[in-house]
């Protein structure tokens, strides 16, 4: 579904421009102008081109900017996600907090949590997942992070969601017991999360949602 044309295009942010070559800046400026007309098949082509045009270090940011400029619907995002590469799927997940206020895109987060791609797992547990995942799915996602080695420092609102969660504490204790019984080390992050479940722990300071630059959680 395409949207009506926007009156202004999204400019390339000043903190990104110096890191792009002149051809890359020109390309991204043009793409953002086109994206302001709405989500089209060309938008998907531009997402695929981002690494080649802007360089791998800046591809994630470029993709997120393109998505934000296009203002896709949840149906648009679902199509882009399922047709895209892992890199493009990650960009969709990073952009969700700024594009979908409600839980309509939660199936994309749930899909990412079923993968073993650690970068997708991290993106799925950004601000959008923190806001909308059920307690059951969120707890299992934390266990999957521990199992796959995804650092819990990348989990948005970890302290707020873990505080006083007795069921999560039980699951963590069971996981630790299974690891020790098998002669395997218990991840340090498990102890960190377990401490956060203490109902007497100091309440965390709320952090603004949105993550890193241009809507990307780090």
PDB file of C-alpha atoms in Angstrom, residues 44-215:
ATOM      1  CA  UNK A  44      12.762  -2.528  -1.637  1.00  0.00           C
ATOM      2  CA  UNK A  45      15.408  -2.286  -4.352  1.00  0.00           C
ATOM      3  CA  UNK A  46      16.962   0.679  -2.585  1.00  0.00           C
ATOM      4  CA  UNK A  47      17.092  -1.252   0.694  1.00  0.00           C
ATOM      5  CA  UNK A  48      18.945  -4.026  -1.125  1.00  0.00           C
ATOM      6  CA  UNK A  49      21.389  -1.533  -2.651  1.00  0.00           C
ATOM      7  CA  UNK A  50      22.237   0.282   0.565  1.00  0.00           C
ATOM      8  CA  UNK A  51      25.419  -1.656   1.416  1.00  0.00           C
ATOM      9  CA  UNK A  52      26.857  -1.298  -2.087  1.00  0.00           C
ATOM     10  CA  UNK A  53      25.956   2.388  -2.349  1.00  0.00           C
ATOM     11  CA  UNK A  54      26.768   3.613   1.179  1.00  0.00           C
ATOM     12  CA  UNK A  55      29.250   0.986   2.362  1.00  0.00           C
ATOM     13  CA  UNK A  56      28.560  -1.828   4.838  1.00  0.00           C
ATOM     14  CA  UNK A  57      29.307   0.287   7.958  1.00  0.00           C
ATOM     15  CA  UNK A  58      26.510   2.719   7.059  1.00  0.00           C
ATOM     16  CA  UNK A  59      24.051   0.369   5.378  1.00  0.00           C
ATOM     17  CA  UNK A  60      21.906  -0.232   8.468  1.00  0.00           C
ATOM     18  CA  UNK A  61      21.483   3.488   9.063  1.00  0.00           C
ATOM     19  CA  UNK A  62      20.693   4.113   5.391  1.00  0.00           C
ATOM     20  CA  UNK A  63      18.044   1.386   5.364  1.00  0.00           C
ATOM     21  CA  UNK A  64      16.405   2.699   8.525  1.00  0.00           C
ATOM     22  CA  UNK A  65      16.317   6.227   7.069  1.00  0.00           C
ATOM     23  CA  UNK A  66      14.708   4.931   3.878  1.00  0.00           C
ATOM     24  CA  UNK A  67      12.045   3.076   5.840  1.00  0.00           C
ATOM     25  CA  UNK A  68      11.327   6.069   8.044  1.00  0.00           C
ATOM     26  CA  UNK A  69      11.028   8.323   5.002  1.00  0.00           C
ATOM     27  CA  UNK A  70       8.589   5.957   3.288  1.00  0.00           C
ATOM     28  CA  UNK A  71       6.273   5.618   6.318  1.00  0.00           C
ATOM     29  CA  UNK A  72       5.303   2.035   5.446  1.00  0.00           C
ATOM     30  CA  UNK A  73       2.201   0.386   6.829  1.00  0.00           C
ATOM     31  CA  UNK A  74       2.519  -2.797   8.902  1.00  0.00           C
ATOM     32  CA  UNK A  75       1.538  -4.718   5.757  1.00  0.00           C
ATOM     33  CA  UNK A  76       4.341  -2.986   3.825  1.00  0.00           C
ATOM     34  CA  UNK A  77       6.839  -3.830   6.556  1.00  0.00           C
ATOM     35  CA  UNK A  78       5.718  -7.446   6.618  1.00  0.00           C
ATOM     36  CA  UNK A  79       6.285  -7.743   2.883  1.00  0.00           C
ATOM     37  CA  UNK A  80       9.689  -6.059   3.047  1.00  0.00           C
ATOM     38  CA  UNK A  81      10.727  -8.214   6.007  1.00  0.00           C
ATOM     39  CA  UNK A  82       9.796 -11.554   4.479  1.00  0.00           C
ATOM     40  CA  UNK A  83      11.265 -10.719   1.064  1.00  0.00           C
ATOM     41  CA  UNK A  84      14.460  -9.246   2.469  1.00  0.00           C
ATOM     42  CA  UNK A  85      17.846 -10.572   3.454  1.00  0.00           C
ATOM     43  CA  UNK A  86      18.839 -10.879   7.102  1.00  0.00           C
ATOM     44  CA  UNK A  87      20.342  -7.380   6.909  1.00  0.00           C
ATOM     45  CA  UNK A  88      17.118  -5.935   5.520  1.00  0.00           C
ATOM     46  CA  UNK A  89      15.049  -7.781   8.118  1.00  0.00           C
ATOM     47  CA  UNK A  90      17.233  -6.345  10.849  1.00  0.00           C
ATOM     48  CA  UNK A  91      16.646  -2.829   9.509  1.00  0.00           C
ATOM     49  CA  UNK A  92      12.891  -3.394   9.607  1.00  0.00           C
ATOM     50  CA  UNK A  93      13.116  -4.506  13.238  1.00  0.00           C
ATOM     51  CA  UNK A  94      15.218  -1.486  14.167  1.00  0.00           C
ATOM     52  CA  UNK A  95      12.740   0.862  12.480  1.00  0.00           C
ATOM     53  CA  UNK A  96       9.600  -0.563  14.122  1.00  0.00           C
ATOM     54  CA  UNK A  97       9.544   1.694  17.227  1.00  0.00           C
ATOM     55  CA  UNK A  98       9.271   4.760  14.995  1.00  0.00           C
ATOM     56  CA  UNK A  99       6.821   3.348  12.459  1.00  0.00           C
ATOM     57  CA  UNK A 100       4.273   1.161  14.287  1.00  0.00           C
ATOM     58  CA  UNK A 101       2.807   2.477  17.552  1.00  0.00           C
ATOM     59  CA  UNK A 102       0.717  -0.627  18.245  1.00  0.00           C
ATOM     60  CA  UNK A 103       1.365  -4.387  18.303  1.00  0.00           C
ATOM     61  CA  UNK A 104       0.497  -4.973  14.622  1.00  0.00           C
ATOM     62  CA  UNK A 105       4.105  -5.772  13.687  1.00  0.00           C
ATOM     63  CA  UNK A 106       4.689  -8.144  16.596  1.00  0.00           C
ATOM     64  CA  UNK A 107       4.647 -11.227  14.294  1.00  0.00           C
ATOM     65  CA  UNK A 108       7.893  -9.932  12.746  1.00  0.00           C
ATOM     66  CA  UNK A 109       9.531  -9.801  16.179  1.00  0.00           C
ATOM     67  CA  UNK A 110       8.274 -13.300  16.955  1.00  0.00           C
ATOM     68  CA  UNK A 111       9.656 -14.578  13.650  1.00  0.00           C
ATOM     69  CA  UNK A 112      13.075 -13.103  14.408  1.00  0.00           C
ATOM     70  CA  UNK A 113      13.078 -14.718  17.844  1.00  0.00           C
ATOM     71  CA  UNK A 114      12.637 -18.127  16.227  1.00  0.00           C
ATOM     72  CA  UNK A 115      15.899 -17.755  14.301  1.00  0.00           C
ATOM     73  CA  UNK A 116      19.430 -18.466  15.469  1.00  0.00           C
ATOM     74  CA  UNK A 117      20.749 -15.286  13.850  1.00  0.00           C
ATOM     75  CA  UNK A 118      22.159 -13.430  16.852  1.00  0.00           C
ATOM     76  CA  UNK A 119      21.932 -10.008  15.195  1.00  0.00           C
ATOM     77  CA  UNK A 120      18.247 -10.581  14.419  1.00  0.00           C
ATOM     78  CA  UNK A 121      17.676 -11.706  17.997  1.00  0.00           C
ATOM     79  CA  UNK A 122      19.267  -8.514  19.290  1.00  0.00           C
ATOM     80  CA  UNK A 123      17.175  -6.356  16.970  1.00  0.00           C
ATOM     81  CA  UNK A 124      13.993  -8.211  17.953  1.00  0.00           C
ATOM     82  CA  UNK A 125      14.634  -7.346  21.603  1.00  0.00           C
ATOM     83  CA  UNK A 126      14.865  -3.627  20.943  1.00  0.00           C
ATOM     84  CA  UNK A 127      12.314  -1.040  22.122  1.00  0.00           C
ATOM     85  CA  UNK A 128       9.453  -2.416  20.023  1.00  0.00           C
ATOM     86  CA  UNK A 129       9.829  -5.920  21.423  1.00  0.00           C
ATOM     87  CA  UNK A 130      10.230  -4.550  24.936  1.00  0.00           C
ATOM     88  CA  UNK A 131       6.977  -2.638  24.528  1.00  0.00           C
ATOM     89  CA  UNK A 132       4.819  -5.354  23.001  1.00  0.00           C
ATOM     90  CA  UNK A 133       6.144  -8.867  23.701  1.00  0.00           C
ATOM     91  CA  UNK A 134       4.067 -10.880  26.153  1.00  0.00           C
ATOM     92  CA  UNK A 135       5.758 -11.856  29.417  1.00  0.00           C
ATOM     93  CA  UNK A 136       5.862 -15.494  28.298  1.00  0.00           C
ATOM     94  CA  UNK A 137       7.579 -14.785  24.970  1.00  0.00           C
ATOM     95  CA  UNK A 138       9.903 -12.194  26.497  1.00  0.00           C
ATOM     96  CA  UNK A 139      11.123 -14.620  29.184  1.00  0.00           C
ATOM     97  CA  UNK A 140      11.844 -17.297  26.599  1.00  0.00           C
ATOM     98  CA  UNK A 141      13.652 -14.718  24.464  1.00  0.00           C
ATOM     99  CA  UNK A 142      15.927 -13.895  27.409  1.00  0.00           C
ATOM    100  CA  UNK A 143      16.720 -17.593  27.848  1.00  0.00           C
ATOM    101  CA  UNK A 144      17.486 -17.841  24.143  1.00  0.00           C
ATOM    102  CA  UNK A 145      19.918 -14.928  24.475  1.00  0.00           C
ATOM    103  CA  UNK A 146      21.716 -16.790  27.250  1.00  0.00           C
ATOM    104  CA  UNK A 147      21.742 -20.002  25.232  1.00  0.00           C
ATOM    105  CA  UNK A 148      23.044 -18.398  22.020  1.00  0.00           C
ATOM    106  CA  UNK A 149      25.455 -15.944  23.637  1.00  0.00           C
ATOM    107  CA  UNK A 150      23.591 -12.748  22.741  1.00  0.00           C
ATOM    108  CA  UNK A 151      24.690 -10.126  25.323  1.00  0.00           C
ATOM    109  CA  UNK A 152      21.759  -9.051  27.475  1.00  0.00           C
ATOM    110  CA  UNK A 153      23.175  -5.524  27.512  1.00  0.00           C
ATOM    111  CA  UNK A 154      21.481  -5.130  24.111  1.00  0.00           C
ATOM    112  CA  UNK A 155      18.011  -5.989  25.460  1.00  0.00           C
ATOM    113  CA  UNK A 156      15.844  -2.884  25.708  1.00  0.00           C
ATOM    114  CA  UNK A 157      14.204  -2.203  29.094  1.00  0.00           C
ATOM    115  CA  UNK A 158      15.759  -5.347  30.552  1.00  0.00           C
ATOM    116  CA  UNK A 159      15.850  -4.098  34.134  1.00  0.00           C
ATOM    117  CA  UNK A 160      12.304  -2.733  34.020  1.00  0.00           C
ATOM    118  CA  UNK A 161      10.812  -5.945  32.660  1.00  0.00           C
ATOM    119  CA  UNK A 162      12.884  -8.307  34.805  1.00  0.00           C
ATOM    120  CA  UNK A 163      12.323  -6.587  38.140  1.00  0.00           C
ATOM    121  CA  UNK A 164      10.268  -8.735  40.495  1.00  0.00           C
ATOM    122  CA  UNK A 165       9.629 -11.402  37.828  1.00  0.00           C
ATOM    123  CA  UNK A 166       9.524 -14.545  39.959  1.00  0.00           C
ATOM    124  CA  UNK A 167       8.742 -16.783  36.979  1.00  0.00           C
ATOM    125  CA  UNK A 168      11.795 -15.518  35.118  1.00  0.00           C
ATOM    126  CA  UNK A 169      13.897 -16.115  38.239  1.00  0.00           C
ATOM    127  CA  UNK A 170      12.626 -19.711  38.393  1.00  0.00           C
ATOM    128  CA  UNK A 171      13.399 -20.290  34.708  1.00  0.00           C
ATOM    129  CA  UNK A 172      16.898 -18.864  35.132  1.00  0.00           C
ATOM    130  CA  UNK A 173      17.572 -21.065  38.162  1.00  0.00           C
ATOM    131  CA  UNK A 174      16.394 -24.144  36.244  1.00  0.00           C
ATOM    132  CA  UNK A 175      18.578 -23.212  33.289  1.00  0.00           C
ATOM    133  CA  UNK A 176      21.612 -22.753  35.543  1.00  0.00           C
ATOM    134  CA  UNK A 177      20.971 -26.101  37.232  1.00  0.00           C
ATOM    135  CA  UNK A 178      20.748 -27.864  33.868  1.00  0.00           C
ATOM    136  CA  UNK A 179      24.018 -26.296  32.737  1.00  0.00           C
ATOM    137  CA  UNK A 180      25.843 -27.293  35.911  1.00  0.00           C
ATOM    138  CA  UNK A 181      24.443 -30.831  35.786  1.00  0.00           C
ATOM    139  CA  UNK A 182      25.794 -31.150  32.260  1.00  0.00           C
ATOM    140  CA  UNK A 183      29.194 -29.831  33.331  1.00  0.00           C
ATOM    141  CA  UNK A 184      28.781 -26.679  31.272  1.00  0.00           C
ATOM    142  CA  UNK A 185      29.529 -23.141  32.454  1.00  0.00           C
ATOM    143  CA  UNK A 186      26.720 -20.830  33.512  1.00  0.00           C
ATOM    144  CA  UNK A 187      26.814 -17.582  31.483  1.00  0.00           C
ATOM    145  CA  UNK A 188      27.766 -14.501  33.481  1.00  0.00           C
ATOM    146  CA  UNK A 189      24.743 -12.742  32.000  1.00  0.00           C
ATOM    147  CA  UNK A 190      22.462 -15.233  33.746  1.00  0.00           C
ATOM    148  CA  UNK A 191      23.608 -13.990  37.132  1.00  0.00           C
ATOM    149  CA  UNK A 192      23.156 -10.404  35.940  1.00  0.00           C
ATOM    150  CA  UNK A 193      19.544 -11.022  34.877  1.00  0.00           C
ATOM    151  CA  UNK A 194      18.804 -13.092  37.983  1.00  0.00           C
ATOM    152  CA  UNK A 195      19.880 -10.173  40.168  1.00  0.00           C
ATOM    153  CA  UNK A 196      17.490  -7.918  38.274  1.00  0.00           C
ATOM    154  CA  UNK A 197      14.544 -10.161  39.157  1.00  0.00           C
ATOM    155  CA  UNK A 198      14.947  -9.325  42.849  1.00  0.00           C
ATOM    156  CA  UNK A 199      11.778  -7.419  43.844  1.00  0.00           C
ATOM    157  CA  UNK A 200      13.890  -5.411  46.300  1.00  0.00           C
ATOM    158  CA  UNK A 201      16.222  -4.192  43.565  1.00  0.00           C
ATOM    159  CA  UNK A 202      16.233  -0.456  43.009  1.00  0.00           C
ATOM    160  CA  UNK A 203      13.798   0.481  40.242  1.00  0.00           C
ATOM    161  CA  UNK A 204      15.626   1.292  37.013  1.00  0.00           C
ATOM    162  CA  UNK A 205      15.701   4.805  35.634  1.00  0.00           C
ATOM    163  CA  UNK A 206      13.468   4.932  32.549  1.00  0.00           C
ATOM    164  CA  UNK A 207      15.407   5.383  29.330  1.00  0.00           C
ATOM    165  CA  UNK A 208      14.038   7.037  26.202  1.00  0.00           C
ATOM    166  CA  UNK A 209      12.984   4.606  23.518  1.00  0.00           C
ATOM    167  CA  UNK A 210      14.535   4.627  20.085  1.00  0.00           C
ATOM    168  CA  UNK A 211      18.013   3.281  20.742  1.00  0.00           C
ATOM    169  CA  UNK A 212      20.981   4.563  18.823  1.00  0.00           C
ATOM    170  CA  UNK A 213      21.334   7.128  16.040  1.00  0.00           C
ATOM    171  CA  UNK A 214      18.512   7.345  13.482  1.00  0.00           C
ATOM    172  CA  UNK A 215      16.334   4.905  15.361  1.00  0.00           C
TER     173      UNK A 215
END
